[in-house]
PDB file of C-alpha atoms in Angstrom:
ATOM      1  CA  UNK H 269      59.738 116.169  72.775  1.00 60.00           C
ATOM      2  CA  UNK H 270      62.069 117.618  75.418  1.00 60.00           C
ATOM      3  CA  UNK H 271      59.239 117.615  77.925  1.00 68.00           C
ATOM      4  CA  UNK H 272      58.621 113.910  77.274  1.00 69.00           C
ATOM      5  CA  UNK H 273      62.305 113.129  77.786  1.00 61.00           C
ATOM      6  CA  UNK H 274      62.311 114.997  81.098  1.00 64.00           C
ATOM      7  CA  UNK H 275      59.192 113.162  82.297  1.00 70.00           C
ATOM      8  CA  UNK H 276      60.548 109.790  81.125  1.00 69.00           C
ATOM      9  CA  UNK H 277      63.879 110.479  82.842  1.00 63.00           C
ATOM     10  CA  UNK H 278      62.087 111.421  86.029  1.00 68.00           C
ATOM     11  CA  UNK H 279      59.979 108.255  85.878  1.00 72.00           C
ATOM     12  CA  UNK H 280      63.079 106.150  85.221  1.00 65.00           C
ATOM     13  CA  UNK H 281      64.900 107.724  88.161  1.00 65.00           C
ATOM     14  CA  UNK H 282      61.819 107.361  90.343  1.00 70.00           C
ATOM     15  CA  UNK H 283      61.483 103.677  89.497  1.00 69.00           C
ATOM     16  CA  UNK H 284      65.157 103.033  90.197  1.00 64.00           C
ATOM     17  CA  UNK H 285      64.978 104.890  93.514  1.00 63.00           C
ATOM     18  CA  UNK H 286      61.508 103.761  94.576  1.00 70.00           C
ATOM     19  CA  UNK H 287      62.254 100.082  94.081  1.00 71.00           C
ATOM     20  CA  UNK H 288      65.569 100.501  95.949  1.00 71.00           C
ATOM     21  CA  UNK H 289      67.503  99.228  92.907  1.00 68.00           C
ATOM     22  CA  UNK H 290      69.919 102.155  93.189  1.00 63.00           C
ATOM     23  CA  UNK H 291      70.594 101.338  96.845  1.00 67.00           C
ATOM     24  CA  UNK H 292      71.087  97.634  96.120  1.00 72.00           C
ATOM     25  CA  UNK H 293      73.433  98.167  93.162  1.00 69.00           C
ATOM     26  CA  UNK H 294      75.362 100.827  95.078  1.00 65.00           C
ATOM     27  CA  UNK H 295      75.782  98.624  98.146  1.00 69.00           C
ATOM     28  CA  UNK H 296      77.029  95.728  96.049  1.00 71.00           C
ATOM     29  CA  UNK H 297      79.525  97.893  94.188  1.00 69.00           C
ATOM     30  CA  UNK H 298      80.791  99.435  97.436  1.00 68.00           C
ATOM     31  CA  UNK H 299      81.542  95.951  98.744  1.00 73.00           C
ATOM     32  CA  UNK H 300      83.661  95.276  95.631  1.00 75.00           C
ATOM     33  CA  UNK H 301      85.606  98.554  95.455  1.00 75.00           C
ATOM     34  CA  UNK H 302      88.684  98.910  97.677  1.00 79.00           C
ATOM     35  CA  UNK H 303      88.557 101.434 100.521  1.00 77.00           C
ATOM     36  CA  UNK H 304      91.793 103.019  99.278  1.00 80.00           C
ATOM     37  CA  UNK H 305      89.879 104.405  96.264  1.00 77.00           C
ATOM     38  CA  UNK H 306      87.774 106.601  98.540  1.00 78.00           C
ATOM     39  CA  UNK H 307      89.913 109.717  98.222  1.00 80.00           C
ATOM     40  CA  UNK H 308      90.227 109.423  94.450  1.00 84.00           C
ATOM     41  CA  UNK H 309      86.677 108.320  93.740  1.00 85.00           C
ATOM     42  CA  UNK H 310      85.497 111.594  92.112  1.00 89.00           C
ATOM     43  CA  UNK H 311      88.568 111.635  89.841  1.00 89.00           C
ATOM     44  CA  UNK H 312      88.024 107.987  88.929  1.00 86.00           C
ATOM     45  CA  UNK H 313      84.386 108.732  88.140  1.00 86.00           C
ATOM     46  CA  UNK H 314      85.392 111.717  86.024  1.00 89.00           C
ATOM     47  CA  UNK H 315      87.743 109.503  84.011  1.00 89.00           C
ATOM     48  CA  UNK H 316      85.181 106.693  83.898  1.00 86.00           C
ATOM     49  CA  UNK H 317      82.538 109.031  82.529  1.00 87.00           C
ATOM     50  CA  UNK H 318      84.602 110.057  79.466  1.00 88.00           C
ATOM     51  CA  UNK H 319      83.947 106.817  77.553  1.00 85.00           C
ATOM     52  CA  UNK H 320      80.501 106.321  79.063  1.00 82.00           C
ATOM     53  CA  UNK H 321      79.194 109.711  77.967  1.00 80.00           C
ATOM     54  CA  UNK H 322      80.654 108.984  74.551  1.00 74.00           C
ATOM     55  CA  UNK H 323      78.947 105.612  74.074  1.00 73.00           C
ATOM     56  CA  UNK H 324      75.709 106.164  76.025  1.00 73.00           C
ATOM     57  CA  UNK H 325      72.877 108.585  75.579  1.00 71.00           C
ATOM     58  CA  UNK H 326      72.518 111.444  78.042  1.00 75.00           C
ATOM     59  CA  UNK H 327      69.334 110.009  79.497  1.00 73.00           C
ATOM     60  CA  UNK H 328      70.735 106.545  80.152  1.00 74.00           C
ATOM     61  CA  UNK H 329      73.893 107.899  81.734  1.00 79.00           C
ATOM     62  CA  UNK H 330      72.530 110.782  83.797  1.00 82.00           C
ATOM     63  CA  UNK H 331      69.264 109.138  84.885  1.00 78.00           C
ATOM     64  CA  UNK H 332      70.520 105.553  85.192  1.00 77.00           C
ATOM     65  CA  UNK H 333      74.240 105.463  85.962  1.00 81.00           C
ATOM     66  CA  UNK H 334      74.893 108.715  87.845  1.00 86.00           C
ATOM     67  CA  UNK H 335      72.361 108.005  90.657  1.00 83.00           C
ATOM     68  CA  UNK H 336      74.082 104.666  91.255  1.00 81.00           C
ATOM     69  CA  UNK H 337      77.495 106.336  91.317  1.00 85.00           C
ATOM     70  CA  UNK H 338      76.198 109.032  93.692  1.00 85.00           C
ATOM     71  CA  UNK H 339      74.878 106.293  95.987  1.00 80.00           C
ATOM     72  CA  UNK H 340      78.282 104.608  96.002  1.00 81.00           C
ATOM     73  CA  UNK H 341      79.948 107.959  96.710  1.00 84.00           C
ATOM     74  CA  UNK H 342      77.670 108.616  99.671  1.00 83.00           C
ATOM     75  CA  UNK H 343      78.829 105.311 101.165  1.00 79.00           C
ATOM     76  CA  UNK H 344      82.358 106.732 100.991  1.00 81.00           C
ATOM     77  CA  UNK H 345      81.217 109.988 102.600  1.00 85.00           C
ATOM     78  CA  UNK H 346      81.407 111.950  99.358  1.00 86.00           C
ATOM     79  CA  UNK H 347      78.667 114.435  98.570  1.00 88.00           C
ATOM     80  CA  UNK H 348      76.659 113.732  95.379  1.00 87.00           C
ATOM     81  CA  UNK H 349      77.472 117.236  94.082  1.00 89.00           C
ATOM     82  CA  UNK H 350      81.128 116.221  93.765  1.00 89.00           C
ATOM     83  CA  UNK H 351      80.121 113.303  91.564  1.00 89.00           C
ATOM     84  CA  UNK H 352      77.977 115.585  89.419  1.00 90.00           C
ATOM     85  CA  UNK H 353      80.897 117.994  89.052  1.00 90.00           C
ATOM     86  CA  UNK H 354      83.228 115.157  88.044  1.00 91.00           C
ATOM     87  CA  UNK H 355      80.761 113.756  85.511  1.00 91.00           C
ATOM     88  CA  UNK H 356      80.014 117.128  83.919  1.00 91.00           C
ATOM     89  CA  UNK H 357      83.726 117.643  83.253  1.00 91.00           C
ATOM     90  CA  UNK H 358      83.564 114.886  80.638  1.00 88.00           C
ATOM     91  CA  UNK H 359      80.856 116.491  78.523  1.00 85.00           C
ATOM     92  CA  UNK H 360      83.190 117.591  75.739  1.00 84.00           C
ATOM     93  CA  UNK H 361      83.556 113.918  74.758  1.00 85.00           C
ATOM     94  CA  UNK H 362      79.793 113.587  74.526  1.00 82.00           C
ATOM     95  CA  UNK H 363      79.501 116.344  71.937  1.00 82.00           C
ATOM     96  CA  UNK H 364      81.285 114.163  69.388  1.00 83.00           C
ATOM     97  CA  UNK H 365      78.265 111.904  69.123  1.00 78.00           C
ATOM     98  CA  UNK H 366      75.944 112.139  66.144  1.00 76.00           C
ATOM     99  CA  UNK H 367      73.086 112.077  68.690  1.00 73.00           C
ATOM    100  CA  UNK H 368      73.827 115.719  69.503  1.00 77.00           C
ATOM    101  CA  UNK H 369      71.951 118.049  67.129  1.00 80.00           C
ATOM    102  CA  UNK H 370      74.727 120.663  67.315  1.00 83.00           C
ATOM    103  CA  UNK H 371      77.203 118.074  66.020  1.00 84.00           C
ATOM    104  CA  UNK H 372      75.006 117.277  63.038  1.00 83.00           C
ATOM    105  CA  UNK H 373      74.581 120.981  62.324  1.00 86.00           C
ATOM    106  CA  UNK H 374      78.316 121.630  62.654  1.00 85.00           C
ATOM    107  CA  UNK H 375      79.371 118.785  60.368  1.00 88.00           C
ATOM    108  CA  UNK H 376      76.735 119.770  57.834  1.00 88.00           C
ATOM    109  CA  UNK H 377      77.867 123.383  57.781  1.00 90.00           C
ATOM    110  CA  UNK H 378      81.528 122.338  57.445  1.00 88.00           C
ATOM    111  CA  UNK H 379      80.669 119.747  54.780  1.00 91.00           C
ATOM    112  CA  UNK H 380      82.335 116.998  56.834  1.00 88.00           C
ATOM    113  CA  UNK H 381      81.220 113.480  57.579  1.00 89.00           C
ATOM    114  CA  UNK H 382      80.713 112.542  61.201  1.00 86.00           C
ATOM    115  CA  UNK H 383      83.629 110.096  60.911  1.00 88.00           C
ATOM    116  CA  UNK H 384      86.009 112.847  59.750  1.00 90.00           C
ATOM    117  CA  UNK H 385      84.872 115.103  62.545  1.00 89.00           C
ATOM    118  CA  UNK H 386      85.279 112.430  65.227  1.00 88.00           C
ATOM    119  CA  UNK H 387      88.715 111.412  63.911  1.00 90.00           C
ATOM    120  CA  UNK H 388      89.922 114.989  64.147  1.00 91.00           C
ATOM    121  CA  UNK H 389      88.198 116.130  67.347  1.00 90.00           C
ATOM    122  CA  UNK H 390      88.403 112.984  69.508  1.00 90.00           C
ATOM    123  CA  UNK H 391      91.944 113.534  70.773  1.00 93.00           C
ATOM    124  CA  UNK H 392      91.246 117.206  71.509  1.00 94.00           C
ATOM    125  CA  UNK H 393      88.020 116.373  73.268  1.00 92.00           C
ATOM    126  CA  UNK H 394      89.611 113.735  75.498  1.00 92.00           C
ATOM    127  CA  UNK H 395      92.533 116.065  76.209  1.00 95.00           C
ATOM    128  CA  UNK H 396      90.060 118.788  77.227  1.00 94.00           C
ATOM    129  CA  UNK H 397      88.321 116.355  79.584  1.00 93.00           C
ATOM    130  CA  UNK H 398      91.626 115.309  81.149  1.00 95.00           C
ATOM    131  CA  UNK H 399      92.746 118.917  81.636  1.00 95.00           C
ATOM    132  CA  UNK H 400      89.418 119.888  83.216  1.00 94.00           C
ATOM    133  CA  UNK H 401      89.427 116.879  85.561  1.00 93.00           C
ATOM    134  CA  UNK H 402      93.058 117.571  86.519  1.00 93.00           C
ATOM    135  CA  UNK H 403      92.357 121.241  87.226  1.00 93.00           C
ATOM    136  CA  UNK H 404      89.278 120.367  89.274  1.00 92.00           C
ATOM    137  CA  UNK H 405      91.315 117.853  91.267  1.00 91.00           C
ATOM    138  CA  UNK H 406      94.239 120.251  91.815  1.00 92.00           C
ATOM    139  CA  UNK H 407      91.963 123.060  92.963  1.00 92.00           C
ATOM    140  CA  UNK H 408      89.984 120.757  95.263  1.00 88.00           C
ATOM    141  CA  UNK H 409      86.687 121.107  93.438  1.00 87.00           C
ATOM    142  CA  UNK H 410      86.117 117.344  93.194  1.00 86.00           C
ATOM    143  CA  UNK H 411      88.018 116.018  96.193  1.00 76.00           C
ATOM    144  CA  UNK H 412      86.868 115.336  99.718  1.00 56.00           C
TER     145      UNK H 412
END
């Protein structure tokens, strides 16, 4: 199953890139975003990815959205690796989803419902994301 997901993700990314959809969407979004956001773009993307990784599947976000964001970043002169670093810092929010097998296992072992788990862990997860993004910004890991 994992192998199929990897191949499907690769095909999805290849279609988006091969048909120049990523370039077109990126160019249109660059024309909308103000130039003053350039220096804070990785931080903005890190914050933007907290809710998106929470409400979207990994495949849709990492194979569909992140290539578009990386294309926009390259128009600002930002390396794609900085965008990947910023996006990965929001992963603790993603682990609250019932789509993650570890979450199902954890709630089952603790005899909790997913709703109870999310109610308790959401604030801590978002706080963790914010601390990680702040530390990465302060240390220069995600800034140009």
